[in-house]
Amino acid sequence: MFRLAHVTDPHFRGFDGARVGDFLGKRAVGVLNLVVNRRRKHKMELLDALGQDLRDQNPDHLALTGDLSNVSLDAEWRAALRWIEAFAGGPDATTVIPGNHDAYVPEVVASGAFEALFGGYQTHDAASFAGDATATEQRRGSYPFVRLRGPLALVALNSCVATGDLGAWGEIGAEQLSKVEAALTSPPVRSRRRIVLLHHPPVHHKGGEDRNLKDRKALSDLLVRVGADPVLHGHDHQDENATLLGPNGSSIPVVGAGSASYAGGAERRARYNIYEFDAGGVTMIVRAHDEASDIFREVRRVRMA
Ligand SMILES: [Fe+2]
Ligand SMILES: [Fe+2]
């Protein structure tokens, strides 16, 4: 049996080393939101409790699907990195992709700071993906990356761009989509269970286009055409389920996990998922924070296929 944990949207906090000049434009709005809302809604102590539970559960691999930060500050990402180093396996046993909050500022995205810090968690094993002409596109070109782990092939996408507005929308882009198709159909990937990781849901669940994946139809059409099993995402801070019809009558589960640090009611409270892959299929286990006992415990178990 191979066990994959999926943690998303921790929204780590940290301001060390930030300068006044860092808090302009969208970041100023984001920091205001952080002080007024997120400080109350997302509790860092829940991440410690989750980390301890994760360590006890000892999965074979951890997938972290973005929004590690709030406003793409180096101190926020370093807090995330410390958490990963404390509670997760090493870089070979942990995969990290960005969320829209990790692509908050165009200059930071262009600098490749996220990839510089988490590059060890983004190495790819199969089907080399060549870079492009400009520096930014070269980094952009490093997605998707593919990691072969046990019976799984993890195909990790970047759905996050510096939006240039206050929106939380995402976009995969035609070029990345063609590489995703090439990756999903390449022999070493095809012969394994293909897990697609991205931050934004590839289907519509809630909200308007200012917070959703712009080219989700192109991505879901691709998935329907070539298959995947399952697709894991975050972004909506709540458990979500959808099914796409794949090739040859197969079904593609699309599963969103709630935020790892959310301090609200039991339905959405801080949580993560563990997938147990065995010869007959996969079992999804939801582990969530129990406010009364202050520990994480299993709240749901679903046999998927
Ligand atoms: Fe988030
Ligand atoms: Fe997000």
Tab-separated table of C-alpha atoms and ligand atoms in Angstrom:
chain	number	residue	atom	x	y	z
A	1	MET	CA	0.000	0.000	0.000
A	2	PHE	CA	1.193	3.521	-0.829
A	3	ARG	CA	-0.084	6.432	1.270
A	4	LEU	CA	-0.227	9.959	-0.114
A	5	ALA	CA	-1.117	12.907	2.137
A	6	HIS	CA	-2.625	16.063	0.638
A	7	VAL	CA	-2.278	19.310	2.586
A	8	THR	CA	-3.294	22.680	1.156
A	9	ASP	CA	-3.785	26.360	1.906
A	10	PRO	CA	-1.853	26.623	5.198
A	11	HIS	CA	-1.348	30.396	4.693
A	12	PHE	CA	1.728	30.658	6.922
A	13	ARG	CA	2.463	34.055	8.459
A	14	GLY	CA	5.776	35.837	8.900
A	15	PHE	CA	7.084	39.374	8.455
A	16	ASP	CA	10.781	39.067	9.373
A	17	GLY	CA	12.980	40.958	6.972
A	18	ALA	CA	10.089	42.651	5.164
A	19	ARG	CA	10.475	46.370	4.475
A	20	VAL	CA	7.862	49.115	4.329
A	21	GLY	CA	8.407	49.297	0.570
A	22	ASP	CA	7.261	45.667	0.272
A	23	PHE	CA	3.745	46.654	1.281
A	24	LEU	CA	2.488	48.544	-1.723
A	25	GLY	CA	-0.369	47.918	-4.160
A	26	LYS	CA	-2.029	44.512	-3.906
A	27	ARG	CA	0.159	43.549	-0.949
A	28	ALA	CA	-1.169	46.530	1.059
A	29	VAL	CA	-4.713	45.231	0.522
A	30	GLY	CA	-3.565	41.693	1.320
A	31	VAL	CA	-1.887	42.703	4.569
A	32	LEU	CA	-4.972	44.649	5.624
A	33	ASN	CA	-7.051	41.532	4.947
A	34	LEU	CA	-4.487	39.522	6.910
A	35	VAL	CA	-4.811	41.767	9.950
A	36	VAL	CA	-8.605	42.148	9.803
A	37	ASN	CA	-9.663	38.648	8.686
A	38	ARG	CA	-7.053	35.964	8.216
A	39	ARG	CA	-5.421	36.346	11.608
A	40	ARG	CA	-8.748	35.262	13.092
A	41	LYS	CA	-9.692	32.664	10.456
A	42	HIS	CA	-6.325	30.912	10.113
A	43	LYS	CA	-4.476	29.808	13.260
A	44	MET	CA	-0.820	28.873	13.117
A	45	GLU	CA	-1.123	26.553	16.146
A	46	LEU	CA	-3.466	24.377	14.076
A	47	LEU	CA	-0.613	23.855	11.635
A	48	ASP	CA	1.577	22.549	14.449
A	49	ALA	CA	-1.189	20.167	15.525
A	50	LEU	CA	-1.658	19.058	11.914
A	51	GLY	CA	2.088	18.587	11.519
A	52	GLN	CA	2.240	16.357	14.553
A	53	ASP	CA	-0.649	14.267	13.260
A	54	LEU	CA	1.004	14.043	9.857
A	55	ARG	CA	4.223	12.851	11.469
A	56	ASP	CA	2.283	10.196	13.408
A	57	GLN	CA	0.461	9.093	10.260
A	58	ASN	CA	3.816	8.830	8.487
A	59	PRO	CA	2.599	8.823	4.843
A	60	ASP	CA	4.927	7.772	2.028
A	61	HIS	CA	4.537	11.148	0.336
A	62	LEU	CA	3.087	14.595	1.003
A	63	ALA	CA	1.597	16.863	-1.675
A	64	LEU	CA	1.273	20.536	-0.704
A	65	THR	CA	-0.937	22.336	-3.225
A	66	GLY	CA	-0.219	25.974	-2.578
A	67	ASP	CA	-1.171	29.127	-0.719
A	68	LEU	CA	1.756	28.512	1.581
A	69	SER	CA	1.798	32.283	2.163
A	70	ASN	CA	-0.614	35.218	2.263
A	71	VAL	CA	1.235	37.906	0.347
A	72	SER	CA	4.283	36.057	-1.083
A	73	LEU	CA	6.722	37.255	1.576
A	74	ASP	CA	10.016	35.450	2.015
A	75	ALA	CA	9.328	35.167	5.792
A	76	GLU	CA	5.989	33.424	5.124
A	77	TRP	CA	7.620	30.900	2.805
A	78	ARG	CA	10.445	30.300	5.273
A	79	ALA	CA	7.849	29.549	7.965
A	80	ALA	CA	6.332	27.016	5.534
A	81	LEU	CA	9.750	25.526	4.847
A	82	ARG	CA	10.469	25.161	8.585
A	83	TRP	CA	7.129	23.355	8.978
A	84	ILE	CA	7.900	21.012	6.074
A	85	GLU	CA	11.347	20.263	7.495
A	86	ALA	CA	9.893	19.633	10.963
A	87	PHE	CA	6.926	17.476	10.059
A	88	ALA	CA	7.204	16.073	6.519
A	89	GLY	CA	9.629	13.699	4.872
A	90	GLY	CA	12.589	15.060	2.901
A	91	PRO	CA	12.399	16.703	-0.535
A	92	ASP	CA	12.010	13.336	-2.283
A	93	ALA	CA	8.958	12.563	-0.140
A	94	THR	CA	7.319	15.990	-0.406
A	95	THR	CA	5.985	17.826	-3.460
A	96	VAL	CA	5.230	21.562	-3.372
A	97	ILE	CA	3.382	23.749	-5.884
A	98	PRO	CA	2.349	27.400	-5.520
A	99	GLY	CA	-1.108	28.896	-4.945
A	100	ASN	CA	-2.378	32.299	-6.015
A	101	HIS	CA	-1.181	33.822	-2.723
A	102	ASP	CA	2.325	32.630	-3.652
A	103	ALA	CA	2.066	34.629	-6.878
A	104	TYR	CA	0.872	37.874	-5.302
A	105	VAL	CA	3.421	40.287	-6.752
A	106	PRO	CA	4.649	40.247	-10.397
A	107	GLU	CA	8.267	41.049	-9.484
A	108	VAL	CA	8.380	38.205	-6.956
A	109	VAL	CA	6.960	35.765	-9.516
A	110	ALA	CA	9.458	36.993	-12.106
A	111	SER	CA	12.327	36.575	-9.628
A	112	GLY	CA	11.522	32.881	-9.213
A	113	ALA	CA	11.837	33.242	-5.434
A	114	PHE	CA	9.273	30.519	-4.722
A	115	GLU	CA	11.010	28.029	-7.016
A	116	ALA	CA	14.401	28.997	-5.582
A	117	LEU	CA	13.216	28.130	-2.075
A	118	PHE	CA	11.136	25.041	-2.875
A	119	GLY	CA	13.016	23.761	-5.932
A	120	GLY	CA	14.147	20.642	-4.065
A	121	TYR	CA	10.486	19.710	-3.673
A	122	GLN	CA	9.851	20.252	-7.395
A	123	THR	CA	12.420	18.023	-9.085
A	124	HIS	CA	11.046	15.990	-11.954
A	125	ASP	CA	11.827	12.433	-12.934
A	126	ALA	CA	10.332	11.915	-16.345
A	127	ALA	CA	9.837	13.565	-19.712
A	128	SER	CA	12.117	16.572	-19.532
A	129	PHE	CA	10.304	19.836	-20.191
A	130	ALA	CA	12.469	22.319	-22.058
A	131	GLY	CA	12.523	25.963	-21.025
A	132	ASP	CA	11.605	28.949	-23.114
A	133	ALA	CA	13.226	32.093	-24.383
A	134	THR	CA	12.817	34.528	-21.503
A	135	ALA	CA	13.862	34.035	-17.910
A	136	THR	CA	10.303	34.228	-16.599
A	137	GLU	CA	9.011	31.766	-19.114
A	138	GLN	CA	11.845	29.412	-18.396
A	139	ARG	CA	10.712	29.195	-14.796
A	140	ARG	CA	7.124	29.029	-15.876
A	141	GLY	CA	8.324	26.309	-18.233
A	142	SER	CA	9.443	24.198	-15.303
A	143	TYR	CA	5.797	23.330	-14.721
A	144	PRO	CA	4.430	20.794	-14.965
A	145	PHE	CA	6.982	18.571	-13.296
A	146	VAL	CA	6.558	14.847	-12.858
A	147	ARG	CA	7.628	12.695	-9.915
A	148	LEU	CA	7.365	8.915	-9.993
A	149	ARG	CA	6.764	7.551	-6.513
A	150	GLY	CA	5.841	3.909	-5.915
A	151	PRO	CA	2.722	3.113	-7.985
A	152	LEU	CA	2.054	6.822	-8.549
A	153	ALA	CA	3.064	9.443	-11.075
A	154	LEU	CA	2.555	12.906	-9.595
A	155	VAL	CA	1.980	15.493	-12.324
A	156	ALA	CA	2.315	18.903	-10.679
A	157	LEU	CA	0.904	22.015	-12.366
A	158	ASN	CA	1.209	25.719	-11.681
A	159	SER	CA	-2.196	27.412	-12.028
A	160	CYS	CA	-0.985	30.679	-10.530
A	161	VAL	CA	-0.009	33.888	-12.269
A	162	ALA	CA	0.544	37.388	-10.927
A	163	THR	CA	-2.968	38.564	-11.733
A	164	GLY	CA	-2.107	42.262	-11.790
A	165	ASP	CA	-5.475	42.926	-10.164
A	166	LEU	CA	-7.043	42.081	-6.807
A	167	GLY	CA	-8.403	38.815	-8.177
A	168	ALA	CA	-7.499	35.301	-7.024
A	169	TRP	CA	-7.993	33.793	-10.463
A	170	GLY	CA	-5.580	31.387	-12.068
A	171	GLU	CA	-4.521	30.234	-15.512
A	172	ILE	CA	-2.583	27.228	-16.769
A	173	GLY	CA	-1.827	28.627	-20.216
A	174	ALA	CA	-1.769	26.850	-23.576
A	175	GLU	CA	1.918	26.040	-23.422
A	176	GLN	CA	1.752	24.376	-20.005
A	177	LEU	CA	-1.402	22.522	-21.067
A	178	SER	CA	0.388	20.944	-23.999
A	179	LYS	CA	3.191	19.832	-21.669
A	180	VAL	CA	0.619	18.414	-19.246
A	181	GLU	CA	-0.863	16.358	-22.073
A	182	ALA	CA	2.591	15.146	-23.105
A	183	ALA	CA	3.383	14.240	-19.478
A	184	LEU	CA	0.112	12.397	-18.847
A	185	THR	CA	0.527	10.340	-22.017
A	186	SER	CA	4.239	9.555	-21.670
A	187	PRO	CA	4.904	5.819	-21.071
A	188	PRO	CA	6.461	6.005	-17.567
A	189	VAL	CA	3.537	8.121	-16.394
A	190	ARG	CA	0.842	6.189	-18.224
A	191	SER	CA	1.933	2.933	-16.664
A	192	ARG	CA	1.296	4.352	-13.184
A	193	ARG	CA	-1.652	5.849	-11.364
A	194	ARG	CA	-1.618	9.475	-12.575
A	195	ILE	CA	-2.202	12.022	-9.807
A	196	VAL	CA	-2.696	15.571	-11.078
A	197	LEU	CA	-1.886	18.320	-8.552
A	198	LEU	CA	-2.890	21.953	-8.946
A	199	HIS	CA	-4.052	24.785	-6.724
A	200	HIS	CA	-7.286	25.939	-8.381
A	201	PRO	CA	-10.244	23.575	-8.946
A	202	PRO	CA	-10.375	22.510	-12.609
A	203	VAL	CA	-14.190	22.579	-12.406
A	204	HIS	CA	-16.555	25.302	-11.238
A	205	HIS	CA	-17.574	25.019	-7.586
A	206	LYS	CA	-18.204	28.512	-6.329
A	207	GLY	CA	-17.647	32.195	-6.900
A	208	GLY	CA	-17.001	34.284	-9.962
A	209	GLU	CA	-14.264	34.416	-12.528
A	210	ASP	CA	-12.208	36.785	-10.383
A	211	ARG	CA	-11.263	33.801	-8.186
A	212	ASN	CA	-11.461	30.801	-10.495
A	213	LEU	CA	-9.307	29.064	-13.072
A	214	LYS	CA	-9.813	30.922	-16.335
A	215	ASP	CA	-8.912	28.058	-18.634
A	216	ARG	CA	-10.506	25.274	-16.585
A	217	LYS	CA	-12.508	24.094	-19.601
A	218	ALA	CA	-9.336	23.533	-21.602
A	219	LEU	CA	-7.824	21.613	-18.669
A	220	SER	CA	-10.908	19.534	-17.940
A	221	ASP	CA	-11.309	18.756	-21.683
A	222	LEU	CA	-7.697	17.551	-21.674
A	223	LEU	CA	-8.279	15.402	-18.569
A	224	VAL	CA	-11.417	13.912	-20.115
A	225	ARG	CA	-9.417	13.108	-23.253
A	226	VAL	CA	-6.334	11.518	-21.706
A	227	GLY	CA	-7.472	10.560	-18.179
A	228	ALA	CA	-6.067	11.030	-14.662
A	229	ASP	CA	-6.834	9.411	-11.342
A	230	PRO	CA	-7.426	11.454	-9.201
A	231	VAL	CA	-7.008	15.232	-9.536
A	232	LEU	CA	-6.212	16.979	-6.218
A	233	HIS	CA	-6.576	20.701	-5.573
A	234	GLY	CA	-7.080	23.358	-2.905
A	235	HIS	CA	-8.044	27.067	-3.058
A	236	ASP	CA	-11.681	26.960	-1.901
A	237	HIS	CA	-10.849	26.175	1.756
A	238	GLN	CA	-13.455	23.442	1.969
A	239	ASP	CA	-13.824	19.796	1.004
A	240	GLU	CA	-15.012	19.509	-2.590
A	241	ASN	CA	-15.813	16.610	-4.877
A	242	ALA	CA	-16.528	16.367	-8.575
A	243	THR	CA	-16.218	13.661	-11.202
A	244	LEU	CA	-15.142	13.992	-14.798
A	245	LEU	CA	-15.860	11.253	-17.323
A	246	GLY	CA	-12.544	10.018	-18.642
A	247	PRO	CA	-11.603	7.882	-21.649
A	248	ASN	CA	-13.114	4.396	-22.078
A	249	GLY	CA	-15.838	5.004	-19.517
A	250	SER	CA	-13.401	5.719	-16.708
A	251	SER	CA	-14.202	8.299	-14.076
A	252	ILE	CA	-11.792	10.961	-12.849
A	253	PRO	CA	-12.345	12.003	-9.227
A	254	VAL	CA	-11.573	15.687	-8.667
A	255	VAL	CA	-11.061	16.233	-4.950
A	256	GLY	CA	-10.447	19.512	-3.161
A	257	ALA	CA	-9.134	19.585	0.394
A	258	GLY	CA	-10.007	22.227	3.000
A	259	SER	CA	-7.457	24.653	4.425
A	260	ALA	CA	-4.865	23.221	6.806
A	261	SER	CA	-5.184	26.174	9.187
A	262	TYR	CA	-8.850	27.191	9.078
A	263	ALA	CA	-10.149	27.905	12.602
A	264	GLY	CA	-13.894	27.930	11.868
A	265	GLY	CA	-16.687	25.390	12.400
A	266	ALA	CA	-16.368	21.621	12.184
A	267	GLU	CA	-17.438	21.360	8.506
A	268	ARG	CA	-14.420	23.300	7.255
A	269	ARG	CA	-12.112	23.258	10.262
A	270	ALA	CA	-8.374	22.663	9.637
A	271	ARG	CA	-7.981	19.366	7.783
A	272	TYR	CA	-6.027	17.279	5.327
A	273	ASN	CA	-6.550	14.080	3.371
A	274	ILE	CA	-4.698	10.790	3.163
A	275	TYR	CA	-5.080	8.524	0.129
A	276	GLU	CA	-4.307	4.842	0.562
A	277	PHE	CA	-3.566	3.203	-2.773
A	278	ASP	CA	-3.825	-0.583	-2.836
A	279	ALA	CA	-4.179	-3.197	-5.537
A	280	GLY	CA	-7.962	-2.800	-5.667
A	281	GLY	CA	-8.262	0.971	-5.647
A	282	VAL	CA	-7.948	3.912	-3.309
A	283	THR	CA	-9.387	4.920	0.041
A	284	MET	CA	-9.601	8.605	0.983
A	285	ILE	CA	-9.372	9.470	4.672
A	286	VAL	CA	-10.192	12.987	5.873
A	287	ARG	CA	-8.423	13.981	9.099
A	288	ALA	CA	-9.627	17.203	10.749
A	289	HIS	CA	-8.932	19.205	13.870
A	290	ASP	CA	-11.249	18.477	16.796
A	291	GLU	CA	-11.647	21.691	18.749
A	292	ALA	CA	-12.618	20.036	22.060
A	293	SER	CA	-9.655	17.657	22.230
A	294	ASP	CA	-7.256	19.844	20.202
A	295	ILE	CA	-6.094	16.896	18.112
A	296	PHE	CA	-6.609	15.772	14.540
A	297	ARG	CA	-8.758	12.711	14.047
A	298	GLU	CA	-10.378	10.807	11.206
A	299	VAL	CA	-13.738	12.344	10.272
A	300	ARG	CA	-14.504	10.532	7.017
A	301	ARG	CA	-13.353	7.488	5.040
A	302	VAL	CA	-14.417	6.919	1.442
A	303	ARG	CA	-13.573	3.988	-0.820
A	304	MET	CA	-13.138	5.630	-4.194
A	305	ALA	CA	-12.596	2.866	-6.753
B	1	FE	FE	-6.023	29.714	0.110
B	2	FE	FE	-5.943	30.096	-3.321
